[in-house]
Amino acid sequence: MSVPPTSTLVRCRGVGKAFAGRSGTVSALAGVDLEVERGEFVSLIGPSGCGKSTLLRIVGGLVPADEGEVLVDGGDPRAARTGKQFGWVPQTPALLPWSTVRRNARLLTKVNRGREAHAVLGEDETVDLLRQVGLGDFLDAYPRELSGGMQQRVALVRAFALGAPILLMDEPFAALDEITRDEMRYLLLRLWEHTGATVLFVTHSLAEAVILSDRVAVMAARPGRIVDVEEVHLPRPRSTDQEDSVEFLHHVHRVRRVLQEGMS
Amino acid sequence: MNSVGARTAARTSAVLRWLAPVVGIAAFLGVWELFVRVFDIPEFELPAPSAILANMRDDPGFYLRNTWVTFREAALGFTVAAVLALVVATVAAASPFLERALEPLVVLFQVTPIIAYAPAIVLWVGTGFRPILIITVIVCFAPFFFNGVTGLLSVDPAALELLRSVDASPREVFWRLRLPNALPYLFAAARIAVGLALVGAVLGEFFALVPSGLGVAIKKAQAFTDTLQLWGSIFSLALLGSVIILLLGVLERNLLRWHASQTLR
């Protein structure tokens, strides 16, 4: 008899991580509890050095936790990584300069081909996705011929083309100007709403966290921990108009207050 | 600037790019010719470029035969050094311990003048083609090794982490990330190694008692004070090196179209 999948896809319990520094051991994370449901969009927000990216790497099986338990779909994160369960979007686009846009978008599907338990996008579907994000005229362009925003769009398509059930995004829009960043948020939402993937999104931007997420996990530093989780009750699909709404501003205000309390 | 203006400017820039080195070389030879004629320098001391070129034109077979021999030696030494250095660089890049163990060894070979241990190599492996190949490989190895290690290691950490996020094996990381990343570094090494390969081949011919090659032609010309053949052989070497560099440039432009170094200046 097969076991029905639980609704919780990512579960962190009492997660701790320390790094050895020149002046002794630095506790990056301590006692982190977090659960992410299937299809949920959860943002991690907090001051620099509070361990947001470390937590993302632990969930992604790239760094082991020193304490506590991390389960991805009921198993070890490293097993999930081996099964290509994560669509990783780094802070910089990390495109291969020698590959064209088309080839870069297919990179993750080509590495360890066949290891994934889910369906990946074929070449035609990936090209369709590239056209959807406005890169139809740049399929055979090299990364150096693209703007920063266009490069980050390729990075998004690359993660979505893998068809992974979990997307891990480490401040993907941090290096972009505010106008492009705003545009990218809604592009991400449009792509995500089609897939129903689960997203864990690291950001420094309060507005970004609120407009994108179902829940915002607010972190504090020294040691890195989650101090509160704000549920965002804005209806989907989200739009720029909602950013002017009272509800949106209330959410931003509450997250800001928790952040300030965490820093004091 | 409109599109016609931009095209004309691009064409002018392309013509100037080809014309500039030709003008430079012609001016150098012109000054040399003038210097020899004005000061009436005897041919056995320093022949005029026109006399050297006339000598080459009169006996092209001699120069072509010897150039071909030297080219073969240099090309084989260059290729063996490139492949061997890349293999060793890959091993060194995979292990900091091996990198630290290998680096001083390569530095020792690089800083010891090849002319000092060339006779030792001939005594060890005998005369003929073998010592020439070994000498050429030794002089070409260091630039390929050092640039290879740097290129293999200086990958974008975010790209490396991205590949790790889908559990890429070290082999996949090598082929998809490290080797392409090292290509511009290896081409930079190749430009240096072309000159070194010719030095190695000519020097090897000086010691290895072989019957032909530009090094042999230079040595014989020196013995008979045949300055026209001496300078004809030097011109042939210069021409050979330039042609190889030119071909390397064509290959580089095709393989590194993606790289910032290929943007037209």
Coordinates of C-alpha atoms in Angstrom, one line a residue:
Chain A
M1 CA 0.0 0.0 0.0
S2 CA 1.4 3.4 -0.9
V3 CA 1.7 6.0 1.7
P4 CA -0.3 9.2 0.7
P5 CA 1.9 12.3 0.6
T6 CA 1.6 14.6 3.6
S7 CA 0.8 18.2 3.0
T8 CA 4.1 19.3 4.6
L9 CA 6.9 19.2 2.1
V10 CA 9.7 20.8 4.1
R11 CA 10.1 20.3 7.8
C12 CA 12.8 21.8 10.0
R13 CA 12.9 21.0 13.7
G14 CA 15.4 22.5 16.1
V15 CA 17.9 23.1 13.3
G16 CA 21.3 24.5 14.4
K17 CA 24.4 25.3 12.5
A18 CA 27.8 26.7 13.6
F19 CA 30.8 27.8 11.6
A20 CA 34.4 27.9 12.8
G21 CA 35.7 31.4 12.5
R22 CA 39.1 33.1 13.4
S23 CA 37.7 34.2 16.7
G24 CA 36.1 30.9 17.6
T25 CA 32.8 29.2 16.7
V26 CA 30.0 31.3 15.3
S27 CA 26.5 30.1 15.8
A28 CA 24.7 30.8 12.4
L29 CA 21.4 29.1 13.3
A30 CA 19.9 27.8 16.5
G31 CA 16.6 26.1 17.2
V32 CA 15.0 26.9 13.9
D33 CA 11.5 25.4 13.4
L34 CA 9.8 25.8 10.0
E35 CA 7.3 23.9 8.1
V36 CA 6.4 24.6 4.4
E37 CA 3.3 23.1 2.9
R38 CA 3.1 21.7 -0.6
G39 CA 2.5 24.5 -3.1
E40 CA 3.2 27.2 -0.6
F41 CA 5.3 30.3 -1.2
V42 CA 7.3 31.1 2.0
S43 CA 9.8 34.0 2.3
L44 CA 12.6 34.2 4.7
I45 CA 13.4 37.8 5.7
G46 CA 15.9 39.1 8.2
P47 CA 19.0 41.3 8.7
S48 CA 22.3 40.4 7.1
G49 CA 24.1 37.5 8.7
C50 CA 20.9 36.0 10.3
G51 CA 21.4 32.7 8.5
K52 CA 18.7 33.0 5.8
S53 CA 21.0 31.7 3.1
T54 CA 22.5 29.0 5.4
L55 CA 19.0 27.7 6.2
L56 CA 18.2 27.6 2.4
R57 CA 21.4 25.6 1.8
I58 CA 20.6 23.2 4.6
V59 CA 17.1 22.6 3.2
G60 CA 18.7 22.2 -0.3
G61 CA 21.1 19.5 1.0
L62 CA 24.1 21.6 0.2
V63 CA 25.2 22.1 3.8
P64 CA 24.4 19.6 6.6
A65 CA 22.8 20.8 9.8
D66 CA 24.8 20.4 13.0
E67 CA 21.6 20.0 15.2
G68 CA 18.0 19.2 14.7
E69 CA 16.1 17.5 11.9
V70 CA 15.4 18.5 8.3
L71 CA 13.0 16.5 6.2
V72 CA 12.2 17.1 2.6
D73 CA 9.2 15.1 1.4
G74 CA 9.8 12.9 4.5
G75 CA 13.4 12.2 3.6
D76 CA 16.9 13.5 3.8
P77 CA 17.6 16.7 1.9
R78 CA 20.7 15.2 0.3
A79 CA 18.5 12.4 -1.1
A80 CA 16.2 15.1 -2.5
R81 CA 19.1 16.9 -4.0
T82 CA 20.3 13.6 -5.6
G83 CA 16.8 13.2 -7.0
K84 CA 16.9 16.7 -8.5
Q85 CA 14.0 17.9 -6.4
F86 CA 15.3 21.5 -6.1
G87 CA 15.2 24.3 -8.6
W88 CA 18.0 26.5 -7.3
V89 CA 18.0 30.2 -8.1
P90 CA 21.2 31.9 -6.8
Q91 CA 21.7 35.6 -6.0
T92 CA 23.6 36.1 -9.3
P93 CA 22.2 34.5 -12.5
A94 CA 25.3 32.2 -12.6
L95 CA 24.8 31.6 -16.4
L96 CA 27.5 29.8 -18.2
P97 CA 29.1 32.5 -20.4
W98 CA 30.0 30.1 -23.1
S99 CA 26.4 28.8 -23.5
T100 CA 23.6 30.5 -25.3
V101 CA 20.3 31.5 -23.6
R102 CA 18.7 28.3 -24.9
R103 CA 21.4 26.1 -23.6
N104 CA 21.7 27.8 -20.3
A105 CA 17.9 27.4 -19.7
R106 CA 18.3 23.6 -20.3
L107 CA 21.4 23.2 -18.1
L108 CA 19.8 21.7 -15.0
T109 CA 17.7 19.3 -17.0
K110 CA 20.9 18.0 -18.7
V111 CA 23.0 17.4 -15.6
N112 CA 22.4 14.0 -14.1
R113 CA 19.7 13.4 -16.7
G114 CA 17.2 10.8 -15.7
R115 CA 17.7 11.0 -11.9
E116 CA 14.6 13.1 -11.4
A117 CA 11.3 11.4 -10.4
H118 CA 9.3 14.3 -11.9
A119 CA 8.7 15.4 -15.5
V120 CA 11.2 18.0 -16.8
L121 CA 10.4 20.4 -19.6
G122 CA 11.5 19.4 -23.1
E123 CA 13.5 21.7 -25.4
D124 CA 10.3 23.1 -27.1
E125 CA 8.6 23.8 -23.8
T126 CA 11.7 25.5 -22.5
V127 CA 11.9 27.7 -25.6
D128 CA 8.1 28.5 -25.1
L129 CA 8.9 29.5 -21.5
L130 CA 11.8 31.7 -22.7
R131 CA 9.4 33.4 -25.2
Q132 CA 6.9 33.9 -22.4
V133 CA 9.4 35.8 -20.4
G134 CA 10.3 38.0 -23.4
L135 CA 13.5 36.3 -24.5
G136 CA 12.2 34.9 -27.8
D137 CA 14.6 37.2 -29.8
F138 CA 17.6 36.2 -27.7
L139 CA 17.5 32.4 -27.8
D140 CA 20.9 32.2 -29.4
A141 CA 22.5 35.2 -27.6
Y142 CA 25.3 34.8 -25.1
P143 CA 24.9 36.0 -21.5
R144 CA 27.2 39.0 -22.0
E145 CA 24.8 40.3 -24.7
L146 CA 22.0 40.5 -22.1
S147 CA 21.0 43.0 -19.5
G148 CA 21.0 42.0 -15.8
G149 CA 17.3 41.6 -15.8
M150 CA 17.3 39.4 -18.9
Q151 CA 20.0 37.3 -17.4
Q152 CA 18.0 36.8 -14.2
R153 CA 14.9 35.8 -16.4
V154 CA 17.1 33.1 -17.9
A155 CA 18.0 31.9 -14.4
L156 CA 14.3 31.7 -13.5
V157 CA 13.4 29.8 -16.6
R158 CA 16.3 27.4 -15.9
A159 CA 14.9 26.6 -12.5
F160 CA 11.3 26.2 -13.8
A161 CA 12.5 24.1 -16.8
L162 CA 13.8 21.5 -14.3
G163 CA 10.1 21.0 -13.2
A164 CA 11.3 20.5 -9.6
P165 CA 8.7 20.4 -6.9
I166 CA 10.7 22.8 -4.7
L167 CA 12.2 26.1 -5.7
L168 CA 14.9 27.5 -3.5
M169 CA 15.7 31.2 -4.3
D170 CA 18.5 33.0 -2.6
E171 CA 17.8 36.8 -3.0
P172 CA 17.5 36.3 -6.8
F173 CA 16.6 39.9 -7.5
A174 CA 19.0 41.6 -5.1
A175 CA 21.4 42.8 -7.8
L176 CA 18.7 44.4 -9.9
D177 CA 17.4 48.0 -10.1
E178 CA 14.1 48.7 -8.4
I179 CA 12.1 48.9 -11.7
T180 CA 13.4 45.6 -13.1
R181 CA 13.0 44.1 -9.6
D182 CA 9.4 45.0 -9.5
E183 CA 8.8 43.5 -12.9
M184 CA 10.6 40.3 -12.0
R185 CA 8.4 39.8 -8.9
Y186 CA 5.3 39.5 -11.0
L187 CA 7.0 37.5 -13.7
L188 CA 8.0 35.0 -10.9
L189 CA 4.5 34.9 -9.6
R190 CA 3.1 34.3 -13.1
L191 CA 5.5 31.4 -13.7
W192 CA 5.0 29.9 -10.2
E193 CA 1.1 30.0 -10.5
H194 CA 1.3 27.7 -13.5
T195 CA 3.5 25.1 -11.8
G196 CA 2.2 25.0 -8.2
A197 CA 5.7 24.4 -7.0
T198 CA 6.7 25.0 -3.4
V199 CA 8.9 28.0 -3.0
L200 CA 11.3 29.0 -0.2
F201 CA 12.5 32.6 -1.0
V202 CA 15.2 34.6 0.7
T203 CA 14.9 38.3 0.5
H204 CA 15.9 41.6 2.2
S205 CA 12.9 43.5 0.9
L206 CA 9.7 43.7 3.0
A207 CA 7.5 44.6 0.1
E208 CA 8.9 41.8 -2.0
A209 CA 8.4 39.3 0.8
V210 CA 4.7 40.3 1.4
I211 CA 3.6 40.6 -2.2
L212 CA 5.1 37.2 -3.2
S213 CA 4.3 35.1 -0.2
D214 CA 1.7 33.1 1.6
R215 CA 3.8 33.3 4.7
V216 CA 6.8 35.4 5.7
A217 CA 9.2 33.9 8.2
V218 CA 11.0 36.7 10.0
M219 CA 14.5 36.0 11.3
A220 CA 16.8 37.6 13.8
A221 CA 20.6 37.3 14.1
R222 CA 23.1 36.0 16.7
P223 CA 22.1 33.3 16.7
G224 CA 20.0 33.1 13.6
R225 CA 16.5 32.1 14.5
I226 CA 12.9 32.5 13.3
V227 CA 11.2 35.0 15.6
D228 CA 7.7 35.1 13.9
V229 CA 5.8 33.9 10.9
E230 CA 3.4 36.4 9.3
E231 CA 0.5 35.0 7.3
V232 CA -0.3 37.1 4.3
H233 CA -4.0 37.1 3.4
L234 CA -3.9 39.0 0.1
P235 CA -5.9 37.2 -2.6
R236 CA -4.2 35.6 -5.6
P237 CA -3.3 36.3 -8.3
R238 CA -1.4 39.2 -6.9
S239 CA -1.1 42.5 -8.7
T240 CA 0.7 45.8 -8.4
D241 CA -2.6 47.4 -7.3
Q242 CA -2.5 45.4 -4.1
E243 CA 0.7 47.1 -3.1
D244 CA -1.4 50.2 -2.5
S245 CA -3.9 48.4 -0.4
V246 CA -4.3 48.9 3.4
E247 CA -4.0 45.1 3.9
F248 CA -0.6 45.1 2.1
L249 CA 0.7 48.0 4.2
H250 CA -0.5 46.4 7.4
H251 CA 1.4 43.2 6.6
V252 CA 4.6 45.3 5.7
H253 CA 4.2 47.2 8.9
R254 CA 3.8 44.1 11.1
V255 CA 6.8 42.4 9.5
R256 CA 8.9 45.6 9.9
R257 CA 7.9 45.8 13.6
V258 CA 8.9 42.1 14.2
L259 CA 12.2 42.7 12.4
Q260 CA 13.0 45.8 14.5
E261 CA 12.1 43.9 17.7
G262 CA 14.4 41.1 16.6
M263 CA 17.3 43.5 16.1
S264 CA 16.9 45.4 19.4
Chain B
M1 CA 25.5 57.8 -35.6
N2 CA 23.2 56.2 -38.2
S3 CA 23.5 52.6 -39.3
V4 CA 25.4 53.5 -42.5
G5 CA 27.9 55.6 -40.5
A6 CA 28.3 52.8 -38.0
R7 CA 29.0 50.3 -40.7
T8 CA 31.6 52.5 -42.4
A9 CA 33.3 53.2 -39.0
A10 CA 33.3 49.4 -38.3
R11 CA 34.8 48.7 -41.8
T12 CA 37.5 51.4 -41.3
S13 CA 38.3 50.0 -37.9
A14 CA 38.7 46.5 -39.3
V15 CA 41.0 47.7 -42.1
L16 CA 43.1 49.7 -39.6
R17 CA 43.4 46.6 -37.4
W18 CA 45.0 44.7 -40.2
L19 CA 46.9 47.6 -41.6
A20 CA 48.6 48.7 -38.4
P21 CA 50.9 45.7 -37.9
V22 CA 51.8 45.7 -41.7
V23 CA 52.8 49.4 -41.4
G24 CA 54.8 48.7 -38.2
I25 CA 56.8 45.8 -39.8
A26 CA 57.3 47.7 -43.1
A27 CA 58.6 50.8 -41.1
F28 CA 61.0 48.7 -39.1
L29 CA 62.4 47.0 -42.2
G30 CA 62.6 50.4 -43.9
V31 CA 64.6 51.9 -41.1
W32 CA 66.9 48.8 -41.0
E33 CA 67.5 49.1 -44.8
L34 CA 68.2 52.8 -44.5
F35 CA 70.6 52.2 -41.6
V36 CA 72.6 49.6 -43.5
R37 CA 72.8 51.8 -46.7
V38 CA 73.6 55.1 -45.0
F39 CA 76.3 53.7 -42.8
D40 CA 77.5 51.3 -45.6
I41 CA 77.5 48.3 -43.2
P42 CA 79.2 45.3 -44.9
E43 CA 77.0 42.3 -45.6
F44 CA 79.0 39.9 -43.4
E45 CA 78.2 42.1 -40.4
L46 CA 74.5 42.9 -41.0
P47 CA 72.8 42.4 -44.4
A48 CA 70.0 44.7 -45.5
P49 CA 66.5 43.2 -45.4
S50 CA 66.2 43.5 -49.2
A51 CA 69.3 41.2 -49.6
I52 CA 67.9 38.7 -47.0
L53 CA 64.6 38.5 -48.8
A54 CA 66.3 38.1 -52.2
N55 CA 68.3 35.2 -50.7
M56 CA 65.1 33.6 -49.5
R57 CA 63.4 34.1 -52.8
D58 CA 66.4 32.5 -54.6
D59 CA 66.3 29.3 -52.6
P60 CA 62.8 28.9 -51.2
G61 CA 63.1 25.0 -51.1
F62 CA 65.9 25.3 -48.5
Y63 CA 63.9 27.5 -46.2
L64 CA 60.6 25.6 -46.7
R65 CA 62.3 22.2 -45.9
N66 CA 64.0 23.5 -42.8
T67 CA 60.9 25.4 -41.6
W68 CA 58.8 22.3 -42.0
V69 CA 61.2 20.3 -39.8
T70 CA 61.3 22.9 -37.1
F71 CA 57.5 23.4 -37.3
R72 CA 56.9 19.7 -36.8
E73 CA 59.2 19.6 -33.7
A74 CA 57.7 22.8 -32.2
A75 CA 54.1 21.7 -32.9
L76 CA 54.5 18.3 -31.4
G77 CA 56.2 19.6 -28.3
F78 CA 53.6 22.3 -28.0
T79 CA 50.7 19.8 -28.3
V80 CA 52.3 17.2 -25.9
A81 CA 53.0 20.0 -23.4
A82 CA 49.4 21.4 -23.6
V83 CA 47.8 18.0 -23.1
L84 CA 50.2 16.8 -20.4
A85 CA 50.0 20.2 -18.5
L86 CA 46.2 20.1 -18.6
V87 CA 46.1 16.6 -17.2
V88 CA 48.5 17.6 -14.4
A89 CA 46.7 20.9 -13.8
T90 CA 43.4 19.0 -13.4
V91 CA 45.0 16.7 -10.8
A92 CA 46.5 19.8 -9.0
A93 CA 43.2 21.6 -9.2
A94 CA 41.4 18.7 -7.6
S95 CA 43.7 18.5 -4.6
P96 CA 45.3 21.5 -2.7
F97 CA 48.0 19.1 -1.4
L98 CA 49.0 18.0 -4.9
E99 CA 48.8 21.6 -6.2
R100 CA 51.3 22.6 -3.4
A101 CA 53.5 19.6 -4.1
L102 CA 53.6 20.1 -7.9
E103 CA 53.9 23.9 -8.1
P104 CA 57.5 24.2 -6.8
L105 CA 58.6 21.4 -9.2
V106 CA 57.2 23.3 -12.2
V107 CA 58.7 26.5 -11.0
L108 CA 62.1 24.8 -10.7
F109 CA 61.9 23.7 -14.3
Q110 CA 60.7 27.1 -15.4
V111 CA 63.4 29.2 -13.7
T112 CA 66.3 26.9 -14.6
P113 CA 67.6 28.1 -18.0
I114 CA 66.8 25.4 -20.5
I115 CA 70.1 25.9 -22.2
A116 CA 71.8 24.7 -19.0
Y117 CA 70.2 21.3 -18.9
A118 CA 69.7 20.8 -22.7
P119 CA 73.1 19.0 -23.0
A120 CA 72.2 16.8 -20.0
I121 CA 69.0 15.7 -21.8
V122 CA 70.9 14.9 -25.0
L123 CA 73.4 12.8 -22.9
W124 CA 70.5 11.1 -21.2
V125 CA 68.2 10.2 -24.1
G126 CA 70.7 10.4 -27.0
T127 CA 70.7 12.5 -30.2
G128 CA 68.0 12.9 -32.7
F129 CA 64.3 13.9 -32.4
R130 CA 63.7 12.7 -28.8
P131 CA 65.8 15.3 -26.9
I132 CA 64.3 18.1 -29.1
L133 CA 60.8 17.0 -28.2
I134 CA 61.6 16.7 -24.5
I135 CA 63.2 20.2 -24.4
T136 CA 60.2 21.7 -26.2
V137 CA 57.8 20.0 -23.9
I138 CA 59.7 21.3 -20.8
V139 CA 59.8 24.9 -22.0
C140 CA 56.1 24.9 -23.0
F141 CA 54.8 23.1 -19.9
A142 CA 54.8 25.9 -17.2
P143 CA 52.5 28.5 -18.9
F144 CA 49.9 25.8 -19.7
F145 CA 50.1 24.3 -16.2
F146 CA 49.8 27.6 -14.3
N147 CA 47.1 29.1 -16.5
G148 CA 45.3 25.7 -16.5
V149 CA 45.2 25.5 -12.7
T150 CA 44.0 29.1 -12.5
G151 CA 41.3 28.6 -15.1
L152 CA 40.1 25.4 -13.6
L153 CA 39.9 26.8 -10.1
S154 CA 38.5 30.3 -10.9
V155 CA 35.0 29.2 -11.6
D156 CA 31.9 31.2 -10.6
P157 CA 31.1 29.9 -7.1
A158 CA 27.4 30.5 -7.7
A159 CA 27.6 28.3 -10.9
L160 CA 29.4 25.6 -8.9
E161 CA 26.7 25.7 -6.2
L162 CA 24.0 25.6 -8.9
L163 CA 25.5 22.4 -10.4
R164 CA 25.9 20.9 -6.9
S165 CA 22.1 21.6 -6.3
V166 CA 21.4 18.9 -8.9
D167 CA 24.1 16.7 -7.5
A168 CA 26.5 17.1 -10.5
S169 CA 29.4 14.7 -10.4
P170 CA 33.0 16.0 -10.4
R171 CA 33.3 14.8 -14.0
E172 CA 30.2 16.8 -15.0
V173 CA 31.5 19.8 -13.2
F174 CA 34.8 19.5 -15.1
W175 CA 33.3 19.2 -18.5
R176 CA 30.4 21.6 -18.1
L177 CA 32.1 24.3 -15.9
R178 CA 35.8 24.0 -15.2
L179 CA 37.2 23.2 -18.7
P180 CA 35.2 25.8 -20.6
N181 CA 36.1 28.3 -17.9
A182 CA 39.8 27.5 -18.4
L183 CA 39.8 28.0 -22.2
P184 CA 40.6 31.7 -22.2
Y185 CA 43.4 31.0 -19.7
L186 CA 44.7 28.2 -21.9
F187 CA 44.6 30.4 -25.0
A188 CA 46.6 33.1 -23.2
A189 CA 49.2 30.3 -22.3
A190 CA 49.2 29.1 -25.9
R191 CA 50.2 32.6 -27.2
I192 CA 53.2 32.5 -24.8
A193 CA 54.0 28.9 -25.5
V194 CA 54.2 29.4 -29.3
G195 CA 57.4 31.4 -28.9
L196 CA 58.7 29.1 -26.3
A197 CA 58.1 26.0 -28.6
L198 CA 60.2 27.6 -31.3
V199 CA 62.9 28.4 -28.8
G200 CA 62.8 24.8 -27.6
A201 CA 62.9 23.3 -31.1
V202 CA 65.8 25.6 -32.3
L203 CA 67.7 25.0 -29.1
G204 CA 67.1 21.3 -29.3
E205 CA 68.5 21.3 -32.9
F206 CA 71.6 23.1 -31.7
F207 CA 72.4 20.2 -29.3
A208 CA 70.8 17.1 -30.8
L209 CA 73.0 16.6 -33.9
V210 CA 70.0 16.4 -36.3
P211 CA 70.6 17.0 -40.1
S212 CA 68.0 19.7 -40.7
G213 CA 65.8 22.4 -39.2
L214 CA 66.1 26.1 -38.9
G215 CA 68.3 25.8 -35.8
V216 CA 70.7 23.6 -37.8
A217 CA 70.7 26.1 -40.7
I218 CA 71.5 28.9 -38.2
K219 CA 74.3 27.0 -36.7
K220 CA 75.8 26.1 -40.1
A221 CA 75.4 29.7 -41.3
Q222 CA 77.2 31.0 -38.2
A223 CA 80.1 28.5 -38.8
F224 CA 80.5 29.7 -42.4
T225 CA 79.8 33.4 -41.7
D226 CA 76.9 33.1 -44.1
T227 CA 74.9 36.0 -42.8
L228 CA 72.3 35.9 -45.6
Q229 CA 71.4 32.3 -44.6
L230 CA 71.6 33.2 -40.9
W231 CA 69.2 36.0 -41.3
G232 CA 67.0 34.1 -43.8
S233 CA 66.6 31.4 -41.2
I234 CA 65.8 34.0 -38.5
F235 CA 63.2 35.6 -40.9
S236 CA 61.7 32.1 -41.5
L237 CA 61.4 31.5 -37.8
A238 CA 59.7 34.9 -37.3
L239 CA 57.3 34.2 -40.2
L240 CA 56.6 30.7 -38.8
G241 CA 55.8 32.1 -35.3
S242 CA 53.6 34.8 -36.8
V243 CA 51.6 32.4 -38.9
I244 CA 51.0 30.1 -35.9
I245 CA 50.0 33.1 -33.8
L246 CA 47.6 34.2 -36.5
L247 CA 46.0 30.7 -36.8
L248 CA 45.8 30.5 -33.1
G249 CA 43.9 33.9 -33.1
V250 CA 41.4 32.5 -35.7
L251 CA 40.8 29.5 -33.5
E252 CA 40.5 31.6 -30.4
R253 CA 38.0 33.9 -32.1
N254 CA 35.9 30.9 -33.1
L255 CA 36.1 29.1 -29.8
L256 CA 35.8 32.1 -27.5
R257 CA 33.1 34.0 -29.3
W258 CA 31.3 34.2 -25.9
H259 CA 34.3 35.8 -24.1
A260 CA 34.7 39.5 -23.3
S261 CA 38.2 39.4 -24.8
Q262 CA 36.6 38.9 -28.3
T263 CA 34.7 42.2 -28.2
L264 CA 36.0 44.3 -31.1
R265 CA 38.2 47.1 -29.8

